[in-house]
């Protein structure tokens, strides 16, 4: 049949095509082997054979590529470390060289000496002293001179505080968040992928997750517990586990020691009482904390002064003009509606009493009360006054708008 003859014809033609392709490729390889010694390519050059498209089987490209050695990474890292050290030094320099610095600078020299002698430090500094933003940078400046891989983790009690601290320290360094200073919170991480992050600000929950997966905290050289007077179960457990790492995993002479700094605004109280109360019978929280950190043999105690501004105290019942009888505190604690009404009246009076272009900061028990006051104030305050809420359930953009 015609179709059978046609099939045999195509089979014969296909065999001839395959034989021709094999002969062509063998001839090409033989010619290339014959001519290759005559090219006299330099020793550091390479020969690049680019396979052509199958539609053009009779073409061959030979390309000569040059090897370009990139600059050594060590020099780039050393230059970046030098620039970072210069910036850190300008931030933590002494008061004589920079008079407009924060009160925490007064104890930075003692802090540096103490961390060299003892593994733990307990620092008390009032709000606004600069402990949250200056102490981590000072510790990085001290240890970066000896090790470029020094890692500091700072623990904050809330996610808002985590992002605020990382943002402020990055601004002092003139960098974006995620370079030298980064942060980690639940569902969000701003860490450099090239491992240039030296200070990581985290919540106590993130630190506990790291401790569960890595009981030795490998690669972390220092843990700073900030705002420890707001301590809870997670922060206490994290502190105890870090102390256990010091006593068990980092006790050997060849192991890298784990340093800890515990910072608070109101935890110590009377410093003389804390130092003298070395007996186990003392029950003050500060004394218990010092004993848990190894006592005075392993824990130094430093105290910084803060900046005091004139404060005048007014009570809400004195400001409430439409309430004939003052409401006792127990009523306000139970009746949230009355609490919202009293706070709205106090905020309105604060707006009138505040200096020109002054702001009013109001603290409330929870997000529900904040939302109700925002709604109520929107109908009874001047239009040029902006009410900005701030609490943990807000989005990142709303929190940043309130803070910055």
Short mmCIF file of N, CA and C in Angstrom, two decimals, residues 32-194:
data_model
loop_
_atom_site.label_atom_id
_atom_site.label_comp_id
_atom_site.label_asym_id
_atom_site.label_seq_id
_atom_site.Cartn_x
_atom_site.Cartn_y
_atom_site.Cartn_z
N UNK A 32 38.22 20.80 16.71
CA UNK A 32 38.43 21.64 17.91
C UNK A 32 39.64 21.15 18.70
N UNK A 33 39.81 19.80 18.85
CA UNK A 33 40.97 19.27 19.55
C UNK A 33 42.26 19.57 18.81
N UNK A 34 42.20 19.64 17.49
CA UNK A 34 43.39 19.92 16.70
C UNK A 34 43.81 21.37 16.79
N UNK A 35 42.85 22.28 16.79
CA UNK A 35 43.16 23.71 16.79
C UNK A 35 43.33 24.29 18.18
N UNK A 36 42.83 23.63 19.23
CA UNK A 36 42.88 24.21 20.58
C UNK A 36 44.29 24.50 21.06
N UNK A 37 45.31 23.61 20.84
CA UNK A 37 46.68 23.95 21.32
C UNK A 37 47.27 25.14 20.61
N UNK A 38 46.75 25.52 19.43
CA UNK A 38 47.31 26.64 18.70
C UNK A 38 46.75 27.99 19.13
N UNK A 39 45.75 27.99 19.99
CA UNK A 39 45.16 29.26 20.39
C UNK A 39 46.03 30.04 21.36
N UNK A 40 46.85 29.32 22.16
CA UNK A 40 47.77 29.96 23.13
C UNK A 40 47.00 30.93 24.03
N UNK A 41 45.96 30.47 24.68
CA UNK A 41 45.21 31.32 25.61
C UNK A 41 46.03 31.54 26.88
N UNK A 42 45.89 32.70 27.53
CA UNK A 42 46.61 32.92 28.78
C UNK A 42 46.19 31.91 29.84
N UNK A 43 47.05 31.74 30.83
CA UNK A 43 46.80 30.72 31.83
C UNK A 43 45.57 31.02 32.68
N UNK A 44 45.30 32.33 33.01
CA UNK A 44 44.19 32.69 33.88
C UNK A 44 42.91 32.88 33.09
N UNK A 45 42.95 32.70 31.73
CA UNK A 45 41.75 32.84 30.94
C UNK A 45 41.04 31.50 30.85
N UNK A 46 39.78 31.56 30.52
CA UNK A 46 38.99 30.36 30.35
C UNK A 46 38.34 30.38 28.99
N UNK A 47 38.06 29.22 28.46
CA UNK A 47 37.40 29.10 27.16
C UNK A 47 35.95 28.73 27.38
N UNK A 48 35.07 29.53 26.86
CA UNK A 48 33.64 29.34 27.06
C UNK A 48 33.03 28.81 25.77
N UNK A 49 32.49 27.63 25.79
CA UNK A 49 31.84 27.01 24.65
C UNK A 49 30.33 27.16 24.81
N UNK A 50 29.74 27.93 23.92
CA UNK A 50 28.32 28.21 23.98
C UNK A 50 27.61 27.34 22.98
N UNK A 51 26.68 26.55 23.46
CA UNK A 51 25.93 25.67 22.55
C UNK A 51 24.95 26.50 21.74
N UNK A 52 24.98 26.39 20.40
CA UNK A 52 24.07 27.16 19.55
C UNK A 52 22.68 26.56 19.56
N UNK A 53 21.71 27.28 19.05
CA UNK A 53 20.37 26.69 18.91
C UNK A 53 20.40 25.51 17.96
N UNK A 54 19.46 24.58 18.16
CA UNK A 54 19.44 23.36 17.35
C UNK A 54 19.09 23.64 15.89
N UNK A 55 18.44 24.75 15.63
CA UNK A 55 18.09 25.08 14.27
C UNK A 55 19.30 25.45 13.43
N UNK A 56 20.44 25.77 14.10
CA UNK A 56 21.65 26.13 13.38
C UNK A 56 22.78 25.23 13.86
N UNK A 57 22.79 23.97 13.44
CA UNK A 57 23.77 23.01 13.97
C UNK A 57 25.17 23.17 13.42
N UNK A 58 25.38 24.04 12.44
CA UNK A 58 26.69 24.15 11.82
C UNK A 58 27.50 25.33 12.31
N UNK A 59 27.07 25.98 13.43
CA UNK A 59 27.79 27.14 13.93
C UNK A 59 28.38 26.83 15.30
N UNK A 60 29.56 27.36 15.54
CA UNK A 60 30.25 27.15 16.80
C UNK A 60 30.84 28.47 17.24
N UNK A 61 30.57 28.86 18.51
CA UNK A 61 31.09 30.12 19.05
C UNK A 61 32.18 29.82 20.08
N UNK A 62 33.29 30.48 19.96
CA UNK A 62 34.36 30.41 20.95
C UNK A 62 34.52 31.79 21.54
N UNK A 63 34.44 31.87 22.86
CA UNK A 63 34.55 33.16 23.54
C UNK A 63 35.64 33.07 24.59
N UNK A 64 36.38 34.09 24.70
CA UNK A 64 37.47 34.18 25.66
C UNK A 64 37.06 35.13 26.79
N UNK A 65 37.00 34.61 28.00
CA UNK A 65 36.56 35.40 29.15
C UNK A 65 37.74 35.67 30.06
N UNK A 66 37.70 36.83 30.68
CA UNK A 66 38.75 37.23 31.61
C UNK A 66 38.26 37.06 33.03
N UNK A 67 39.11 36.61 33.91
CA UNK A 67 38.78 36.43 35.32
C UNK A 67 39.07 37.72 36.07
N UNK A 68 38.00 38.30 36.66
CA UNK A 68 38.14 39.54 37.43
C UNK A 68 38.00 39.21 38.90
N UNK A 69 39.01 39.43 39.66
CA UNK A 69 39.00 39.14 41.08
C UNK A 69 38.28 40.27 41.84
N UNK A 70 37.19 39.97 42.56
CA UNK A 70 36.52 41.02 43.34
C UNK A 70 37.37 41.43 44.52
N UNK A 71 37.11 42.60 45.08
CA UNK A 71 37.88 43.01 46.25
C UNK A 71 37.62 42.08 47.41
N UNK A 72 38.59 41.82 48.24
CA UNK A 72 38.39 40.90 49.37
C UNK A 72 37.31 41.40 50.31
N UNK A 73 36.49 40.43 50.78
CA UNK A 73 35.40 40.80 51.67
C UNK A 73 35.90 41.29 53.01
N UNK A 74 37.05 40.81 53.44
CA UNK A 74 37.57 41.23 54.74
C UNK A 74 37.82 42.73 54.78
N UNK A 75 38.32 43.29 53.67
CA UNK A 75 38.60 44.73 53.67
C UNK A 75 37.31 45.53 53.73
N UNK A 76 36.26 45.08 53.02
CA UNK A 76 34.99 45.78 53.08
C UNK A 76 34.38 45.72 54.48
N UNK A 77 34.44 44.55 55.11
CA UNK A 77 33.90 44.42 56.45
C UNK A 77 34.70 45.27 57.45
N UNK A 78 36.02 45.30 57.27
CA UNK A 78 36.84 46.10 58.18
C UNK A 78 36.54 47.57 58.02
N UNK A 79 36.34 48.02 56.78
CA UNK A 79 36.01 49.43 56.56
C UNK A 79 34.65 49.77 57.15
N UNK A 80 33.66 48.88 56.97
CA UNK A 80 32.34 49.13 57.53
C UNK A 80 32.38 49.14 59.05
N UNK A 81 33.17 48.25 59.65
CA UNK A 81 33.29 48.22 61.10
C UNK A 81 33.95 49.48 61.62
N UNK A 82 34.96 49.98 60.91
CA UNK A 82 35.62 51.21 61.32
C UNK A 82 34.67 52.40 61.29
N UNK A 83 33.88 52.50 60.24
CA UNK A 83 32.90 53.60 60.15
C UNK A 83 31.85 53.48 61.25
N UNK A 84 31.42 52.26 61.53
CA UNK A 84 30.43 52.06 62.59
C UNK A 84 31.00 52.42 63.95
N UNK A 85 32.25 52.06 64.19
CA UNK A 85 32.88 52.41 65.47
C UNK A 85 33.00 53.92 65.62
N UNK A 86 33.31 54.61 64.56
CA UNK A 86 33.40 56.07 64.63
C UNK A 86 32.05 56.69 64.97
N UNK A 87 31.00 56.17 64.37
CA UNK A 87 29.67 56.68 64.66
C UNK A 87 29.26 56.36 66.09
N UNK A 88 29.54 55.15 66.55
CA UNK A 88 29.20 54.78 67.92
C UNK A 88 29.98 55.62 68.92
N UNK A 89 31.23 55.89 68.62
CA UNK A 89 32.04 56.70 69.53
C UNK A 89 31.49 58.11 69.65
N UNK A 90 31.02 58.67 68.54
CA UNK A 90 30.44 60.01 68.60
C UNK A 90 29.13 60.04 69.39
N UNK A 91 28.44 58.90 69.46
CA UNK A 91 27.18 58.86 70.21
C UNK A 91 27.43 58.71 71.70
N UNK A 92 28.40 57.92 72.08
CA UNK A 92 28.62 57.62 73.50
C UNK A 92 29.78 58.41 74.08
N UNK A 93 30.21 59.48 73.45
CA UNK A 93 31.35 60.23 73.94
C UNK A 93 31.02 60.93 75.25
N UNK A 94 32.04 61.44 75.93
CA UNK A 94 31.90 61.98 77.27
C UNK A 94 31.17 63.31 77.26
N UNK A 95 30.73 63.71 78.45
CA UNK A 95 29.95 64.95 78.57
C UNK A 95 30.80 66.17 78.29
N UNK A 96 32.09 66.13 78.59
CA UNK A 96 32.92 67.30 78.34
C UNK A 96 32.99 67.62 76.85
N UNK A 97 32.92 66.59 76.00
CA UNK A 97 33.01 66.82 74.56
C UNK A 97 31.66 67.18 73.95
N UNK A 98 30.58 66.76 74.58
CA UNK A 98 29.25 67.01 74.05
C UNK A 98 28.30 67.32 75.21
N UNK A 99 28.07 68.59 75.48
CA UNK A 99 27.31 68.95 76.68
C UNK A 99 25.83 68.64 76.59
N UNK A 100 25.26 68.45 75.41
CA UNK A 100 23.82 68.28 75.29
C UNK A 100 23.42 66.82 75.18
N UNK A 101 24.05 65.95 75.97
CA UNK A 101 23.75 64.54 75.92
C UNK A 101 22.86 64.16 77.09
N UNK A 102 22.50 62.89 77.15
CA UNK A 102 21.54 62.40 78.14
C UNK A 102 22.23 62.06 79.46
N UNK A 103 21.46 62.01 80.55
CA UNK A 103 22.07 61.72 81.86
C UNK A 103 22.74 60.36 81.95
N UNK A 104 22.35 59.39 81.13
CA UNK A 104 22.93 58.06 81.21
C UNK A 104 24.41 58.08 80.86
N UNK A 105 24.87 59.11 80.15
CA UNK A 105 26.28 59.19 79.77
C UNK A 105 27.19 59.32 80.99
N UNK A 106 26.65 59.77 82.10
CA UNK A 106 27.47 59.93 83.30
C UNK A 106 27.98 58.59 83.83
N UNK A 107 27.29 57.51 83.59
CA UNK A 107 27.69 56.22 84.15
C UNK A 107 28.19 55.26 83.07
N UNK A 108 28.38 55.73 81.84
CA UNK A 108 28.83 54.82 80.79
C UNK A 108 30.23 54.28 81.05
N UNK A 109 31.11 55.10 81.59
CA UNK A 109 32.46 54.61 81.89
C UNK A 109 32.42 53.55 82.99
N UNK A 110 31.61 53.78 84.03
CA UNK A 110 31.47 52.76 85.08
C UNK A 110 30.81 51.51 84.53
N UNK A 111 29.87 51.68 83.60
CA UNK A 111 29.21 50.54 83.00
C UNK A 111 30.21 49.69 82.20
N UNK A 112 31.08 50.34 81.46
CA UNK A 112 32.06 49.61 80.66
C UNK A 112 33.06 48.86 81.55
N UNK A 113 33.48 49.50 82.63
CA UNK A 113 34.41 48.83 83.53
C UNK A 113 33.76 47.67 84.27
N UNK A 114 32.50 47.86 84.65
CA UNK A 114 31.82 46.81 85.41
C UNK A 114 31.54 45.58 84.56
N UNK A 115 31.20 45.76 83.29
CA UNK A 115 30.88 44.62 82.44
C UNK A 115 32.13 43.82 82.12
N UNK A 116 33.30 44.41 82.26
CA UNK A 116 34.55 43.68 82.07
C UNK A 116 34.88 42.83 83.29
N UNK A 117 34.47 43.30 84.48
CA UNK A 117 34.82 42.59 85.70
C UNK A 117 33.76 41.56 86.11
N UNK A 118 32.49 41.87 85.87
CA UNK A 118 31.40 40.99 86.32
C UNK A 118 30.49 40.67 85.15
N UNK A 119 29.83 39.52 85.21
CA UNK A 119 28.97 39.15 84.07
C UNK A 119 27.62 39.85 84.04
N UNK A 120 27.18 40.39 85.18
CA UNK A 120 25.84 40.97 85.27
C UNK A 120 25.90 42.38 85.82
N UNK A 121 24.94 43.20 85.38
CA UNK A 121 24.83 44.58 85.85
C UNK A 121 23.36 44.90 86.04
N UNK A 122 23.05 45.58 87.13
CA UNK A 122 21.71 46.06 87.41
C UNK A 122 21.75 47.59 87.36
N UNK A 123 20.99 48.17 86.44
CA UNK A 123 21.02 49.61 86.19
C UNK A 123 19.64 50.19 86.50
N UNK A 124 19.62 51.25 87.29
CA UNK A 124 18.39 52.00 87.52
C UNK A 124 18.57 53.40 86.96
N UNK A 125 17.66 53.79 86.10
CA UNK A 125 17.69 55.12 85.49
C UNK A 125 16.26 55.58 85.28
N UNK A 126 15.92 56.80 85.66
CA UNK A 126 14.54 57.28 85.49
C UNK A 126 14.17 57.39 84.02
N UNK A 127 12.88 57.50 83.72
CA UNK A 127 12.47 57.69 82.32
C UNK A 127 13.08 58.95 81.73
N UNK A 128 13.54 58.84 80.51
CA UNK A 128 14.18 59.96 79.84
C UNK A 128 15.67 60.06 80.04
N UNK A 129 16.25 59.14 80.83
CA UNK A 129 17.70 59.19 81.05
C UNK A 129 18.49 58.71 79.84
N UNK A 130 17.87 57.92 78.98
CA UNK A 130 18.56 57.44 77.78
C UNK A 130 19.05 56.01 77.85
N UNK A 131 18.60 55.25 78.85
CA UNK A 131 19.12 53.89 79.02
C UNK A 131 18.72 52.97 77.87
N UNK A 132 17.53 53.14 77.31
CA UNK A 132 17.05 52.23 76.28
C UNK A 132 17.84 52.36 74.99
N UNK A 133 18.21 53.57 74.62
CA UNK A 133 18.86 53.80 73.33
C UNK A 133 20.38 53.92 73.42
N UNK A 134 20.92 54.34 74.55
CA UNK A 134 22.36 54.60 74.64
C UNK A 134 23.13 53.39 75.16
N UNK A 135 22.58 52.67 76.14
CA UNK A 135 23.31 51.55 76.74
C UNK A 135 23.62 50.46 75.71
N UNK A 136 22.68 50.01 74.87
CA UNK A 136 23.05 48.99 73.87
C UNK A 136 24.12 49.47 72.90
N UNK A 137 24.04 50.73 72.47
CA UNK A 137 25.05 51.25 71.55
C UNK A 137 26.42 51.35 72.24
N UNK A 138 26.42 51.72 73.51
CA UNK A 138 27.69 51.80 74.24
C UNK A 138 28.32 50.43 74.40
N UNK A 139 27.51 49.42 74.68
CA UNK A 139 28.04 48.05 74.81
C UNK A 139 28.55 47.53 73.46
N UNK A 140 27.86 47.88 72.39
CA UNK A 140 28.35 47.48 71.07
C UNK A 140 29.65 48.17 70.74
N UNK A 141 29.76 49.43 71.06
CA UNK A 141 31.00 50.18 70.80
C UNK A 141 32.17 49.60 71.59
N UNK A 142 31.90 49.12 72.82
CA UNK A 142 32.95 48.56 73.66
C UNK A 142 33.45 47.23 73.12
N UNK A 143 32.56 46.35 72.73
CA UNK A 143 32.95 45.00 72.35
C UNK A 143 33.25 44.85 70.86
N UNK A 144 32.78 45.79 70.03
CA UNK A 144 33.05 45.68 68.61
C UNK A 144 34.52 45.90 68.28
N UNK A 145 35.25 46.51 69.18
CA UNK A 145 36.67 46.70 68.97
C UNK A 145 37.44 45.38 69.02
N UNK A 146 36.85 44.38 69.69
CA UNK A 146 37.53 43.09 69.84
C UNK A 146 36.91 41.99 68.98
N UNK A 147 35.64 42.11 68.65
CA UNK A 147 34.97 41.07 67.87
C UNK A 147 33.94 41.71 66.95
N UNK A 148 34.05 41.42 65.64
CA UNK A 148 33.11 41.96 64.67
C UNK A 148 31.79 41.20 64.66
N UNK A 149 31.75 40.04 65.30
CA UNK A 149 30.55 39.21 65.32
C UNK A 149 29.78 39.33 66.63
N UNK A 150 30.03 40.38 67.41
CA UNK A 150 29.37 40.52 68.71
C UNK A 150 27.88 40.78 68.51
N UNK A 151 27.05 40.02 69.23
CA UNK A 151 25.60 40.10 69.08
C UNK A 151 24.95 40.45 70.41
N UNK A 152 24.06 41.43 70.38
CA UNK A 152 23.33 41.88 71.56
C UNK A 152 21.84 41.73 71.29
N UNK A 153 21.14 41.12 72.24
CA UNK A 153 19.69 41.05 72.20
C UNK A 153 19.14 41.89 73.34
N UNK A 154 18.22 42.80 73.04
CA UNK A 154 17.57 43.61 74.06
C UNK A 154 16.09 43.26 74.12
N UNK A 155 15.60 43.00 75.31
CA UNK A 155 14.24 42.53 75.53
C UNK A 155 13.38 43.69 76.02
N UNK A 156 12.27 43.92 75.33
CA UNK A 156 11.31 44.96 75.71
C UNK A 156 9.98 44.29 76.07
N UNK A 157 9.20 44.91 76.95
CA UNK A 157 7.95 44.26 77.38
C UNK A 157 6.83 44.32 76.36
N UNK A 158 6.89 45.24 75.39
CA UNK A 158 5.79 45.40 74.44
C UNK A 158 6.33 45.57 73.02
N UNK A 159 5.47 45.24 72.05
CA UNK A 159 5.89 45.33 70.66
C UNK A 159 6.10 46.78 70.22
N UNK A 160 5.27 47.69 70.76
CA UNK A 160 5.47 49.10 70.42
C UNK A 160 6.83 49.58 70.88
N UNK A 161 7.22 49.18 72.09
CA UNK A 161 8.53 49.56 72.61
C UNK A 161 9.66 48.94 71.79
N UNK A 162 9.45 47.74 71.27
CA UNK A 162 10.47 47.09 70.46
C UNK A 162 10.76 47.91 69.20
N UNK A 163 9.71 48.24 68.47
CA UNK A 163 9.90 48.98 67.23
C UNK A 163 10.40 50.40 67.49
N UNK A 164 9.92 51.03 68.57
CA UNK A 164 10.37 52.39 68.88
C UNK A 164 11.85 52.43 69.24
N UNK A 165 12.30 51.48 70.05
CA UNK A 165 13.72 51.45 70.43
C UNK A 165 14.61 51.19 69.23
N UNK A 166 14.22 50.24 68.37
CA UNK A 166 15.03 49.95 67.19
C UNK A 166 15.05 51.13 66.23
N UNK A 167 13.92 51.80 66.08
CA UNK A 167 13.86 52.95 65.18
C UNK A 167 14.72 54.09 65.69
N UNK A 168 14.69 54.34 66.99
CA UNK A 168 15.48 55.45 67.55
C UNK A 168 16.97 55.18 67.46
N UNK A 169 17.40 53.96 67.77
CA UNK A 169 18.83 53.65 67.68
C UNK A 169 19.31 53.70 66.24
N UNK A 170 18.49 53.24 65.31
CA UNK A 170 18.87 53.32 63.89
C UNK A 170 18.97 54.77 63.44
N UNK A 171 18.07 55.63 63.94
CA UNK A 171 18.14 57.05 63.59
C UNK A 171 19.41 57.68 64.13
N UNK A 172 19.84 57.30 65.33
CA UNK A 172 21.09 57.84 65.88
C UNK A 172 22.29 57.43 65.03
N UNK A 173 22.23 56.24 64.45
CA UNK A 173 23.32 55.77 63.60
C UNK A 173 23.20 56.26 62.17
N UNK A 174 22.09 56.92 61.84
CA UNK A 174 21.88 57.37 60.47
C UNK A 174 21.60 56.24 59.51
N UNK A 175 20.93 55.19 59.96
CA UNK A 175 20.66 54.02 59.14
C UNK A 175 19.17 53.70 59.16
N UNK A 176 18.79 52.81 58.26
CA UNK A 176 17.45 52.28 58.27
C UNK A 176 17.36 51.12 59.26
N UNK A 177 16.17 50.89 59.77
CA UNK A 177 15.96 49.77 60.68
C UNK A 177 16.22 48.46 59.93
N UNK A 178 17.00 47.58 60.54
CA UNK A 178 17.34 46.32 59.90
C UNK A 178 18.79 46.22 59.50
N UNK A 179 19.55 47.30 59.63
CA UNK A 179 20.98 47.25 59.34
C UNK A 179 21.75 46.86 60.60
N UNK A 180 22.36 47.83 61.27
CA UNK A 180 23.07 47.52 62.50
C UNK A 180 22.10 47.17 63.62
N UNK A 181 20.96 47.84 63.65
CA UNK A 181 19.94 47.59 64.67
C UNK A 181 18.68 47.09 63.98
N UNK A 182 18.15 45.98 64.45
CA UNK A 182 16.92 45.41 63.92
C UNK A 182 16.01 44.98 65.05
N UNK A 183 14.90 44.39 64.68
CA UNK A 183 13.97 43.92 65.70
C UNK A 183 13.21 42.70 65.19
N UNK A 184 12.65 41.98 66.16
CA UNK A 184 11.82 40.82 65.87
C UNK A 184 10.63 40.84 66.82
N UNK A 185 9.46 40.78 66.26
CA UNK A 185 8.24 40.63 67.03
C UNK A 185 7.40 39.55 66.35
N UNK A 186 6.28 39.23 66.96
CA UNK A 186 5.44 38.19 66.39
C UNK A 186 4.87 38.64 65.04
N UNK A 187 5.19 37.88 64.02
CA UNK A 187 4.70 38.17 62.69
C UNK A 187 5.48 39.20 61.91
N UNK A 188 6.58 39.71 62.45
CA UNK A 188 7.35 40.74 61.75
C UNK A 188 8.81 40.67 62.18
N UNK A 189 9.70 40.82 61.21
CA UNK A 189 11.13 40.77 61.48
C UNK A 189 11.84 41.75 60.56
N UNK A 190 12.71 42.56 61.13
CA UNK A 190 13.53 43.49 60.36
C UNK A 190 14.99 43.22 60.72
N UNK A 191 15.55 42.23 60.08
CA UNK A 191 16.93 41.81 60.34
C UNK A 191 17.66 41.79 59.00
N UNK A 192 18.92 42.19 59.01
CA UNK A 192 19.71 42.22 57.80
C UNK A 192 19.97 40.80 57.31
N UNK A 193 19.70 40.51 56.03
CA UNK A 193 19.98 39.16 55.50
C UNK A 193 21.47 38.88 55.37
N UNK A 194 22.30 39.92 55.37
CA UNK A 194 23.74 39.73 55.24
C UNK A 194 24.45 39.66 56.59
#
